[in-house]
Short mmCIF file of C-alpha atoms in Angstrom, two decimals:
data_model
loop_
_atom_site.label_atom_id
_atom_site.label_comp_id
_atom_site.label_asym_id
_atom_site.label_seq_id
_atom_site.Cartn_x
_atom_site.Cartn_y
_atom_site.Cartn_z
CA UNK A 246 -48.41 -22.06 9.82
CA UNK A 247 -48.75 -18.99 8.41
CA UNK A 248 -47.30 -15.56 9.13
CA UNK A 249 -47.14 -11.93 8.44
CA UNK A 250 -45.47 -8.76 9.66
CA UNK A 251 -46.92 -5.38 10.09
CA UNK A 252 -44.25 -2.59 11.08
CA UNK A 253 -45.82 -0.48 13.71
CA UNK A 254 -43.19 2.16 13.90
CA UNK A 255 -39.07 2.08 13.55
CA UNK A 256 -38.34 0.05 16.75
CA UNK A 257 -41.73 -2.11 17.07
CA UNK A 258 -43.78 -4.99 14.94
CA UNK A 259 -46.64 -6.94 14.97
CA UNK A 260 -46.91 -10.58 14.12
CA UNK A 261 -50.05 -12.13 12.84
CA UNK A 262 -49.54 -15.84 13.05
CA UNK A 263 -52.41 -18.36 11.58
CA UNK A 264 -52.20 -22.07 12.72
CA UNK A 265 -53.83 -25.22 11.20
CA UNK A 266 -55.72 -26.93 13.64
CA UNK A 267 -52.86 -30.16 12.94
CA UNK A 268 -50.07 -28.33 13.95
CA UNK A 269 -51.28 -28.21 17.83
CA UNK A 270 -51.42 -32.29 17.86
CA UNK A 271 -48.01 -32.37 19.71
CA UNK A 272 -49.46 -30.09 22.20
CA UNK A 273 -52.78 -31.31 22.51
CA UNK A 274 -51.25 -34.79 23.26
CA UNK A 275 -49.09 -33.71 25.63
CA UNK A 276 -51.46 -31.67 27.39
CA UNK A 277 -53.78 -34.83 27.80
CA UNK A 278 -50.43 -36.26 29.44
CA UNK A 279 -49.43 -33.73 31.63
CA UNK A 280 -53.56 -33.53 32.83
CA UNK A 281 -53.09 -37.14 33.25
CA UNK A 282 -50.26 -36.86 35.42
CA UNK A 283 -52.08 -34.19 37.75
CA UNK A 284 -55.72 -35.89 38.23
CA UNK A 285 -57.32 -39.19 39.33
CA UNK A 286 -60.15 -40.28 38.32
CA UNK A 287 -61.56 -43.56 40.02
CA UNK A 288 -62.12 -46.24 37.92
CA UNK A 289 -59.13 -45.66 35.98
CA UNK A 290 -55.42 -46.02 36.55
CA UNK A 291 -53.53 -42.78 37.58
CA UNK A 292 -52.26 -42.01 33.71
CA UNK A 293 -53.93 -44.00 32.22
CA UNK A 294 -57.36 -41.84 31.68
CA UNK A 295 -58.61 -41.55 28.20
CA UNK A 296 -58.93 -38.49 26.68
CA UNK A 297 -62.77 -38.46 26.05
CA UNK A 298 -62.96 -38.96 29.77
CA UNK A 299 -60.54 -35.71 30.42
CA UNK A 300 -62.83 -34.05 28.57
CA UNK A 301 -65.91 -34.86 29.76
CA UNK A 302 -64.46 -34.71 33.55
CA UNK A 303 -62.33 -31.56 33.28
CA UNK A 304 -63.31 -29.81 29.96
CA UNK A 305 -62.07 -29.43 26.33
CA UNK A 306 -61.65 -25.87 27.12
CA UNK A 307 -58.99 -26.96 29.92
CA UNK A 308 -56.92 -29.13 27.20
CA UNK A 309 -56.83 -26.58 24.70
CA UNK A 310 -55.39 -23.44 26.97
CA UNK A 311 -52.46 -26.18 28.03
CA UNK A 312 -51.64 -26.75 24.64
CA UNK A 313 -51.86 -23.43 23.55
CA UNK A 314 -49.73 -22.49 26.18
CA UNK A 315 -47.16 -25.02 25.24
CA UNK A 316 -47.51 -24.17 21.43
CA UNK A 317 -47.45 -20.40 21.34
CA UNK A 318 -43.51 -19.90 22.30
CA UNK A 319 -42.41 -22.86 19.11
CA UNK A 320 -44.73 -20.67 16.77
CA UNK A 321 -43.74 -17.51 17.79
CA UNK A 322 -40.14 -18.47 17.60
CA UNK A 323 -40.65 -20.08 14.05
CA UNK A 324 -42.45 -16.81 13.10
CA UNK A 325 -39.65 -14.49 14.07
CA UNK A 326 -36.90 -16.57 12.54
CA UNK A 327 -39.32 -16.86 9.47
CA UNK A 328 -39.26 -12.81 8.97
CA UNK A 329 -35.53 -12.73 10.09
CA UNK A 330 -36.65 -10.59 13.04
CA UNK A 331 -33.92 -9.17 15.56
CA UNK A 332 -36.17 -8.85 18.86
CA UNK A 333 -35.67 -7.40 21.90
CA UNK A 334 -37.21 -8.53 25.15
CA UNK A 335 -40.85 -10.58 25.48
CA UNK A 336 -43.65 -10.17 22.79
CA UNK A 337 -47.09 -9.23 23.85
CA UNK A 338 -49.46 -12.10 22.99
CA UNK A 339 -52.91 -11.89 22.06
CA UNK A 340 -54.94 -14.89 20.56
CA UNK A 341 -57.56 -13.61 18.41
CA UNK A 342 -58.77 -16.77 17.68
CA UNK A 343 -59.08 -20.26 18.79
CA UNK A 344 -61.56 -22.77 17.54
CA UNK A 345 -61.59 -26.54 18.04
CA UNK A 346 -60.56 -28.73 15.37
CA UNK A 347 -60.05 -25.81 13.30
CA UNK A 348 -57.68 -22.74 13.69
CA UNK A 349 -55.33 -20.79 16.06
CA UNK A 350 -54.96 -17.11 15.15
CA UNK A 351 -52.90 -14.98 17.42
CA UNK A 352 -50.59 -11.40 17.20
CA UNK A 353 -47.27 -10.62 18.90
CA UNK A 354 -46.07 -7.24 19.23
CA UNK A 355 -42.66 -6.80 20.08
CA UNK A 356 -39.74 -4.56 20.07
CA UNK A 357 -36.69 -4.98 17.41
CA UNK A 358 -33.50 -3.42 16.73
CA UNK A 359 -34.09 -0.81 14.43
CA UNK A 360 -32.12 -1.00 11.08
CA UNK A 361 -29.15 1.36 11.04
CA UNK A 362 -26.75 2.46 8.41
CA UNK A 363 -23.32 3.52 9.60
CA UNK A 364 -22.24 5.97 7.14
CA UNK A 365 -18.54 6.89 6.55
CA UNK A 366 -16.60 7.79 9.45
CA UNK A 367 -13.15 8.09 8.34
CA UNK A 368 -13.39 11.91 8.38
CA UNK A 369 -13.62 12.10 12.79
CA UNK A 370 -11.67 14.07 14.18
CA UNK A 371 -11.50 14.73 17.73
CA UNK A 372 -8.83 16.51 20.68
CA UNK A 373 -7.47 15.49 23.52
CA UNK A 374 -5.32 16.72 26.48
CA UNK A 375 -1.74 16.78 25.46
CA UNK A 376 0.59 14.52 27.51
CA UNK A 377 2.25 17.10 29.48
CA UNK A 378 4.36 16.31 33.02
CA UNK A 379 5.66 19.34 34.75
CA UNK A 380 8.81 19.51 37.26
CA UNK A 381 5.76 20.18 39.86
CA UNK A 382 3.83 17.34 38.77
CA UNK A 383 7.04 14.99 39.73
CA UNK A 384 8.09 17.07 42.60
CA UNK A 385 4.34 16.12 44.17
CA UNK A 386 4.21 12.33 42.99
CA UNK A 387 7.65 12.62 45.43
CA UNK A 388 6.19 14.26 47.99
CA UNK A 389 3.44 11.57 48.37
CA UNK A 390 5.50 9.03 48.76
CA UNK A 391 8.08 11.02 51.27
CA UNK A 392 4.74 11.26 53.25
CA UNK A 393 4.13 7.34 53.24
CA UNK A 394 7.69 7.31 54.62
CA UNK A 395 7.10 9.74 57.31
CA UNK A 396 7.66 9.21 61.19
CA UNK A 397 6.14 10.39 64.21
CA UNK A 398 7.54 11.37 67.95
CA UNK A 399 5.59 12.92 70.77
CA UNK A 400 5.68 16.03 71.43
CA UNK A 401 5.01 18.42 74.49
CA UNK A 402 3.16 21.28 72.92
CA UNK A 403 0.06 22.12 71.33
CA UNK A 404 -1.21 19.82 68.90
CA UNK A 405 -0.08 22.08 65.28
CA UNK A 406 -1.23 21.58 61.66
CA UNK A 407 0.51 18.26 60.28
CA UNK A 408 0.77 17.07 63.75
CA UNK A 409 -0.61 13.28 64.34
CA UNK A 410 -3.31 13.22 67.55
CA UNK A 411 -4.81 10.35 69.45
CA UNK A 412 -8.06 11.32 70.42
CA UNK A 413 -10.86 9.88 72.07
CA UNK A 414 -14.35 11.02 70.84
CA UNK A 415 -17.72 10.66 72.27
CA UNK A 416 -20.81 12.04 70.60
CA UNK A 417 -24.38 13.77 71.88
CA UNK A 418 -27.51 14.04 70.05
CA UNK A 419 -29.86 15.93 72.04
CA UNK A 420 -27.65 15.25 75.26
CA UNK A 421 -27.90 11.58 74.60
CA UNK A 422 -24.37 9.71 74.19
CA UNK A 423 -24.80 7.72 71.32
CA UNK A 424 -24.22 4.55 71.68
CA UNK A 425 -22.35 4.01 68.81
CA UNK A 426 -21.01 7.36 68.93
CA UNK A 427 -17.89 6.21 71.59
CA UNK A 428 -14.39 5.96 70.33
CA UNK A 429 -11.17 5.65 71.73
CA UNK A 430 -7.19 5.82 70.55
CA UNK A 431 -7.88 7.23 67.29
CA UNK A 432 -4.98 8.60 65.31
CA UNK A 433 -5.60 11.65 63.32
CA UNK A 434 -3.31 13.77 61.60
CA UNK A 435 -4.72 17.53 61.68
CA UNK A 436 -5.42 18.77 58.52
CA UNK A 437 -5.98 15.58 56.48
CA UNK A 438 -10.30 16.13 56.40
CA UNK A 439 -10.80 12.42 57.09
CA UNK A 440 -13.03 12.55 59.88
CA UNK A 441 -15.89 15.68 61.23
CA UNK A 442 -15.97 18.85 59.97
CA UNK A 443 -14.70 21.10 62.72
CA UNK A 444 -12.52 18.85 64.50
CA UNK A 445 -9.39 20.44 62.82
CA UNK A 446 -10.09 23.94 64.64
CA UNK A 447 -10.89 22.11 67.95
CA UNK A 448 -7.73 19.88 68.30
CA UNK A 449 -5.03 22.84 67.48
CA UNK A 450 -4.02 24.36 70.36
CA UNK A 451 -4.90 21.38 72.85
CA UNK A 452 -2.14 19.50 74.46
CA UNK A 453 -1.96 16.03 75.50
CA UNK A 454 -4.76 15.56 78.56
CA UNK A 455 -6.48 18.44 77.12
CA UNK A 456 -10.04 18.65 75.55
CA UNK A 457 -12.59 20.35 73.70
CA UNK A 458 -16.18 20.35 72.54
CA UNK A 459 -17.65 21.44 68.85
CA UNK A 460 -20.60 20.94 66.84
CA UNK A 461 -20.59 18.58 63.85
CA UNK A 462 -22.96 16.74 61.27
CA UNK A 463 -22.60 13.01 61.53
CA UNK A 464 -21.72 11.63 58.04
CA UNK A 465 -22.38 7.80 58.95
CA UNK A 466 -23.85 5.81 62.14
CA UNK A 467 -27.24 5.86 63.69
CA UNK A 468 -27.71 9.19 63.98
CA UNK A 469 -26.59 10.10 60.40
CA UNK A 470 -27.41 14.12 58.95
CA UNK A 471 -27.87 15.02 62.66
CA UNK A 472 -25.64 18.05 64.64
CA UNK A 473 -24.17 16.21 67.61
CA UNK A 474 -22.40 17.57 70.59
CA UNK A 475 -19.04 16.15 69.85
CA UNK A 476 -16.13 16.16 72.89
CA UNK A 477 -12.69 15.23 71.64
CA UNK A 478 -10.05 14.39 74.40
CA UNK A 479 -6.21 14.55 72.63
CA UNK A 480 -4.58 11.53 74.95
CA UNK A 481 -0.96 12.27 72.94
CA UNK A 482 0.63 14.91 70.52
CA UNK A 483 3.10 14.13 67.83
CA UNK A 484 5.36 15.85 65.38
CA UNK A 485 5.19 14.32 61.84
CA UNK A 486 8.64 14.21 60.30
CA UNK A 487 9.65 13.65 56.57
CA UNK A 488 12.74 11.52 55.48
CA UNK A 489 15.36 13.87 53.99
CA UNK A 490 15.12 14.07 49.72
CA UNK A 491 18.52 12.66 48.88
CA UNK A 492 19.68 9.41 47.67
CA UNK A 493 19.27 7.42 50.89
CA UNK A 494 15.88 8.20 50.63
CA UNK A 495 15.25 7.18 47.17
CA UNK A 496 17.26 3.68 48.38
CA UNK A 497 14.63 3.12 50.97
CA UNK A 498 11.02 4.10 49.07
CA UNK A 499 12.27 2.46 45.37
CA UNK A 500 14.73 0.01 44.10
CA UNK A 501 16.37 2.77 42.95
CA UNK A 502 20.10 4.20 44.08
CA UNK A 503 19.60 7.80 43.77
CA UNK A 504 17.06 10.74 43.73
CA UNK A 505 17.05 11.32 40.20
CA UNK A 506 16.76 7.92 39.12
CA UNK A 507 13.63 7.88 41.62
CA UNK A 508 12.47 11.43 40.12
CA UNK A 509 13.09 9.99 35.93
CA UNK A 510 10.63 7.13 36.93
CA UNK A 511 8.29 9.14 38.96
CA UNK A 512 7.99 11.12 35.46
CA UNK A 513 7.75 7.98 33.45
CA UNK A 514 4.79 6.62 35.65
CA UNK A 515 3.14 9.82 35.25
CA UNK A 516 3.60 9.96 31.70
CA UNK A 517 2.18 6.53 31.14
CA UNK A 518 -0.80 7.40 33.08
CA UNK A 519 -1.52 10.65 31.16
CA UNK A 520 -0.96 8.49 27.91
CA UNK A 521 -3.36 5.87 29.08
CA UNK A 522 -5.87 8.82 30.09
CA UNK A 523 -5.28 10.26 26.64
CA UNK A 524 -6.70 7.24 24.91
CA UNK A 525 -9.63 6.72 27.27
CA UNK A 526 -10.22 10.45 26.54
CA UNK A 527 -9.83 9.59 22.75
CA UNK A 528 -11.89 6.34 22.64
CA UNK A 529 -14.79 8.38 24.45
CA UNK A 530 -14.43 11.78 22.10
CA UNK A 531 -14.64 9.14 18.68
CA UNK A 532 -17.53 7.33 20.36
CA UNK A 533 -19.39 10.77 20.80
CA UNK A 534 -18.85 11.63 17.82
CA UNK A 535 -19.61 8.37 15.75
CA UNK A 536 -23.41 8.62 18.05
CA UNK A 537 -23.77 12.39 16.33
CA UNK A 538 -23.40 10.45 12.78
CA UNK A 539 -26.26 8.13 13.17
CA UNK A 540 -29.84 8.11 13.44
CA UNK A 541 -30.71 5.50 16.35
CA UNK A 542 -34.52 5.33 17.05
CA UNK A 543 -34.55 3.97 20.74
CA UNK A 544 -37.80 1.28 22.22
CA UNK A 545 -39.51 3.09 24.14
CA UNK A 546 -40.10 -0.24 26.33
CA UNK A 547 -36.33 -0.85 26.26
CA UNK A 548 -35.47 2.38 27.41
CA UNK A 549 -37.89 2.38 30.28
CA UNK A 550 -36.48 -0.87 31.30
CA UNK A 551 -33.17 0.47 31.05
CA UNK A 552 -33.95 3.34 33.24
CA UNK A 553 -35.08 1.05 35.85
CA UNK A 554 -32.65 -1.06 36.07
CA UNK A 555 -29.78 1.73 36.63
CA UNK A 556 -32.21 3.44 39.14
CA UNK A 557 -32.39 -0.15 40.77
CA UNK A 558 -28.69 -1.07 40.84
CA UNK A 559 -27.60 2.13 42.28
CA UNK A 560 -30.17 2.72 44.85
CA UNK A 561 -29.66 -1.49 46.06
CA UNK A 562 -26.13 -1.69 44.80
CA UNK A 563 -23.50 0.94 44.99
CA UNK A 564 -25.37 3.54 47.48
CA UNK A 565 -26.18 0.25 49.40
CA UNK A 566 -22.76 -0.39 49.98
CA UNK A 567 -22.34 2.94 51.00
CA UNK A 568 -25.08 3.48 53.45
CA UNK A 569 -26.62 5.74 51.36
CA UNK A 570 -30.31 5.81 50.24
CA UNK A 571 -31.30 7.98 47.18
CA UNK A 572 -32.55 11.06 48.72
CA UNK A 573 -29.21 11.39 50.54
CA UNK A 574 -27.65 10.74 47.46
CA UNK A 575 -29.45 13.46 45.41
CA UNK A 576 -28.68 15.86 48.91
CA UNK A 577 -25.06 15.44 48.32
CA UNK A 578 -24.99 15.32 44.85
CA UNK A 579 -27.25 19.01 44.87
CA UNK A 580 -29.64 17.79 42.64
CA UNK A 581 -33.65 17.52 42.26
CA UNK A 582 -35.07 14.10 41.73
CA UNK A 583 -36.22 15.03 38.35
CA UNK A 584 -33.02 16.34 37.26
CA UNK A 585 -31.69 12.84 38.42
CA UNK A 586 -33.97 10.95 36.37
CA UNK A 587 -33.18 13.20 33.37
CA UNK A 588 -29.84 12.47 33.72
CA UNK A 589 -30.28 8.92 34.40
CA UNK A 590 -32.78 9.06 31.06
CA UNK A 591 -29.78 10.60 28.75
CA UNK A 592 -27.52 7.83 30.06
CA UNK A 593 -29.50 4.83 29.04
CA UNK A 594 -30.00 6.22 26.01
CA UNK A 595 -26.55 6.87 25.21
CA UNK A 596 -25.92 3.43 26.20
CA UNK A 597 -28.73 1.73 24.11
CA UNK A 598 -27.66 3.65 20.87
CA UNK A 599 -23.81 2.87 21.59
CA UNK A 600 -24.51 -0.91 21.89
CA UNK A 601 -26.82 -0.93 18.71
CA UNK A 602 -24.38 1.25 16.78
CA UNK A 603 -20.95 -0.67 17.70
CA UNK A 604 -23.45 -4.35 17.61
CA UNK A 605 -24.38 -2.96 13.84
CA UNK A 606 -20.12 -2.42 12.67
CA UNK A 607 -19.15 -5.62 14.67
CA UNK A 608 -21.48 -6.98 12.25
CA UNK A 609 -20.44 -5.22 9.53
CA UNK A 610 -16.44 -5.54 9.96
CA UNK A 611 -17.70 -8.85 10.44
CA UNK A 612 -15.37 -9.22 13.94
CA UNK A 613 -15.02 -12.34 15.96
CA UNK A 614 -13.92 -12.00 19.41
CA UNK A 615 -11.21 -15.18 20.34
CA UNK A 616 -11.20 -17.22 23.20
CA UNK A 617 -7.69 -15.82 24.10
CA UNK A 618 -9.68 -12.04 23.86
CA UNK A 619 -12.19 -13.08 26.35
CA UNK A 620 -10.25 -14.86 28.54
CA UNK A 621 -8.10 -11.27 28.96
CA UNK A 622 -11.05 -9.09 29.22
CA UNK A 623 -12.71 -11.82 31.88
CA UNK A 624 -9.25 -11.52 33.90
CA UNK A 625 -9.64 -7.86 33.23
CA UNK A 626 -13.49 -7.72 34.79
CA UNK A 627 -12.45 -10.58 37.62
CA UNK A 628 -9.54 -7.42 39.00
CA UNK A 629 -11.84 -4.40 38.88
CA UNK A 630 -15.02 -6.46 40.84
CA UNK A 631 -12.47 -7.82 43.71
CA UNK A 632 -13.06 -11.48 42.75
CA UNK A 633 -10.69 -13.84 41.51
CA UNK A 634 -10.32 -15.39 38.33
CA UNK A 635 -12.22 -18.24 38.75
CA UNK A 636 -14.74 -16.85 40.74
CA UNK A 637 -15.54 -14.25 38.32
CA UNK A 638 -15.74 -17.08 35.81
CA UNK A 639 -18.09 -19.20 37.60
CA UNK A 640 -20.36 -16.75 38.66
CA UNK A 641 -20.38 -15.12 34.49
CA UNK A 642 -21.01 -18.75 33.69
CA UNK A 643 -23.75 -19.46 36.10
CA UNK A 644 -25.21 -15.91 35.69
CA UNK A 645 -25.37 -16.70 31.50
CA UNK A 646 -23.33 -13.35 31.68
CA UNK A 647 -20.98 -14.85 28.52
CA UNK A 648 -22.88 -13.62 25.99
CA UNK A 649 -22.63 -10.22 27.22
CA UNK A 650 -18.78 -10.11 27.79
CA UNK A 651 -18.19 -11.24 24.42
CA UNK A 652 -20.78 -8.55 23.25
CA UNK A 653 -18.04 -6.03 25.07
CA UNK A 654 -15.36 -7.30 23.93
CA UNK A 655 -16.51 -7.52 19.94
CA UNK A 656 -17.72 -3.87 20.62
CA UNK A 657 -14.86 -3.18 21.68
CA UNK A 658 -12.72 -3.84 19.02
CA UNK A 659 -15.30 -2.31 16.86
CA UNK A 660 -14.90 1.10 18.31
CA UNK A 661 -10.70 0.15 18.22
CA UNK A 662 -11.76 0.15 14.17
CA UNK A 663 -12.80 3.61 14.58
CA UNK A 664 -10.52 5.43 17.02
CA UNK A 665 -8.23 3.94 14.29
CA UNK A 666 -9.61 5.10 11.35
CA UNK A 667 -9.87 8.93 13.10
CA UNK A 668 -7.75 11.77 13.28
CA UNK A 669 -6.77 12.64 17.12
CA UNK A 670 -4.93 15.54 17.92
CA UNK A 671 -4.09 17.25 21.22
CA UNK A 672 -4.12 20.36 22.45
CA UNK A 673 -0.98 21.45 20.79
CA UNK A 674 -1.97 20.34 17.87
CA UNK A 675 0.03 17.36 17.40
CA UNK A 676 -1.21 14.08 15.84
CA UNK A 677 -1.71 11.77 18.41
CA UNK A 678 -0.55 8.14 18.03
CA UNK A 679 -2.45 5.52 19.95
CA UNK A 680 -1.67 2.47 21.11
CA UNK A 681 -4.26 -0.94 19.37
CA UNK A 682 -5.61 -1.74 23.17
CA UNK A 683 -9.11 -3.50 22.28
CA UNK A 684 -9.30 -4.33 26.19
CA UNK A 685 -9.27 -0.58 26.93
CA UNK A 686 -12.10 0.25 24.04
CA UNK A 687 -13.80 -2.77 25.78
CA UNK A 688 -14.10 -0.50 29.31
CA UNK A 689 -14.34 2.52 27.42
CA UNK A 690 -17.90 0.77 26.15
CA UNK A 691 -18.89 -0.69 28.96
CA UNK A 692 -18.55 2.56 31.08
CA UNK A 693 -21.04 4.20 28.18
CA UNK A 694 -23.10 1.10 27.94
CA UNK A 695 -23.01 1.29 32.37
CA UNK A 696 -23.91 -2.16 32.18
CA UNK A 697 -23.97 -3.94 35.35
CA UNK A 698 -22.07 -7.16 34.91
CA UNK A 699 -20.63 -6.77 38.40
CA UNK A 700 -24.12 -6.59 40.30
CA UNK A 701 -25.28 -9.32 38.10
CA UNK A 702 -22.46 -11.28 39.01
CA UNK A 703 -22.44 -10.32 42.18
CA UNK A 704 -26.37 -11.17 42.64
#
């Protein structure tokens, strides 16, 4: 076999392969086997036709597309590996030319990972948000919890802001009760936003036994985007009341004995979230900036693939699970369906050039990932998709999903290389310190990449 490479543009080749007649023997023979298998002819045993007789019976022509057809993949294959070809996704085949007893010529076009040179990129330098935690910052974390701890007691008044109301709701679409527009003994606490727009205005100033009627959009339901007719009947009233702030308090919400002590960790957990913020912000301000250093020439059938993909798994995936479909979507969102698929266009190829830019320093840092790395970043994964351990396991496993979390894991630490290597200062222009956390530059890739383990997975 023969073979020889024709560079069609930064991202795309062609292969021109030349085979000996010889070299298809394998083939040929088992194509007169398989044929064998699928015809009878009488006279003969089922198998045991000669091959003159497949010939003359079902064709030459017939024998030679099965064992091109088995051929072409081992030859293409051989041909790639021969020119030490990185290729991406399926080759176009064309046989230019097949003659009996004599020669197989065919081409391949397909796309490759462009070469890229990562220059320097010890000189980054990025800011972040300093890690700042006001008195007001703790004095709200406090508050939220106080809230969790709060009681109720009826009341015989008009239903106030704060107050908790059971209602009963029934809703009219054209003076038609819907029928899955009926509810009954719902709790709502006025003011909260969690169910219909206008319901807070209706309910204050109704007592217990009282009712009123407003006009809402439905947000969800059979009749979703429509105005309905909506009557809400408040069945009880109650006053919300907050646990005193004092040490008693801080005994019953935390494991803690007094108010302070509850306050000190309050500002500790908030501090450890802006810190882990921080780096996020960090890893994603490097990773911008490393993109801006180098040239990436993008597929133009990878990208297009890649745009499809994201369009698919959020119209069947995530708005699925919502009840949304896209136009709602874009409604809610306020934007135009082209300015959607620009936006969706920049993403992919943010995440194509990340994942050939990190794949090209993994490779040149020469970084393994360990089994003791994956197995953290699978737990990792397994938490944030709701599945268990194992579960997540199996389903990467069966899904041939490894590959691809040791891809984020090995990009991970190769971005970890060059957060490290860069200068990060905050906003008051101190020198920020971060902490080695390859898991976290593992998200931080992914959630550029957007890949879609979890639908895949989840498929």
């Amino acid at each position: 076999m023969k073979s020889a490479v024709e560079t069609l543009n930064p991202t795309r080749v062609r292969l021109t392969v030349e085979v000996p007649f010889e070299e298809l023997k394998d083939s040929l023979d088992a194509a007169y086997k398989k044929i064998n298998q699928q015809v009878t002819v009488k006279g003969f045993r089922k198998g045991k036709i000669p091959a003159r007789v497949i010939d003359q019976r079902f064709g030459r022509g017939a024998v030679l597309e099965e064992a091109v057809n088995d051929a072409l993949p081992k030859f293409y294959t051989e041909a790639v590996n021969e020119a030490e070809l990185n290729v991406l996704g399926q080759p176009e085949v064309d046989i230019t030319e097949l003659k009996d007893n004599e020669t197989l010529n065919f081409t391949a076009e397909v796309d490759i990972r462009p070469a890229i040179e990562i220059p320097d990129y010890s000189g980054i330098e990025v800011e972040v948000d300093a890690v700042e935690v006001s008195d007001e910052d703790v004095d709200k974390a406090v508050e939220e919890l106080r809230g969790r701890f709060a009681s109720t007691s009826p009341v015989e008044r008009a239903a106030e802001d704060g107050d908790v109301v059971t209602i009963d709701l029934e809703a009219k679409v054209e003076g038609e009760v819907l029928e899955d527009g009926v509810a009954s003994g719902v709790s709502y606490t006025i003011g909260s936003g969690e169910l219909l727009d206008g319901i807070d205005d209706a309910v204050k100033g109704v007592e217990a036994g009282g009712e009123a009627t407003f006009t809402s959009q439905l947000k969800g339901g059979s009749a979703e985007g429509k105005d309905a007719e909506i009557t809400v009947k408040v069945t009880q009233v109650a006053k919300r009341e907050l646990p005193e702030l004092d040490d008693d308090f801080a005994q019953l919400a935390s494991e803690f004995d007094t108010l302070d002590e509850l306050k000190a960790d309050s500002r500790k957990r908030l501090e450890n979230m802006k810190q882990y913020d921080q780096a996020t912000q960090a890893q994603e301000r490097v990773l911008e900036k490393l993109l801006e250093l180098v040239e990436v020439p993008v597929p133009e059938k990878l990208l297009a693939d890649e745009i499809q993909t994201r369009k698919h798994n959020l119209e069947h995936h995530q708005l699925g699970q919502m009840g949304l479909d896209l136009a709602k979507y874009l409604e809610i969102q306020g934007k135009t369906e082209e300015e959607f698929d620009a936006e969706t266009g920049e993403q992919a190829v943010k995440g194509i050039k990340t994942q050939f830019v990190l794949d090209e320093l993994v490779n040149k840092e020469k970084l393994n990932v360990s089994q003791e790395e994956l197995t953290e970043h699978l737990m990792r994964r397994a938490q944030s998709s709701g599945m268990s351990p194992d579960q997540f396991a199996q389903a990467v496993v069966e899904g041939g999903q490894v590959p691809m979390l040791v891809g984020e894991v090995a990009r991970g630490k190769a971005l970890a290389v060059v957060v490290e290597a860069a200068t990060v200062k905050d906003t008051n222009g101190e020198v920020v310190d971060l902490e080695d956390d390859e898991d976290e530059t593992a998200e931080t890739v992914e959630a550029a990449e957007s890949t879609e383990a979890e639908e895949k997975t989840e498929a």
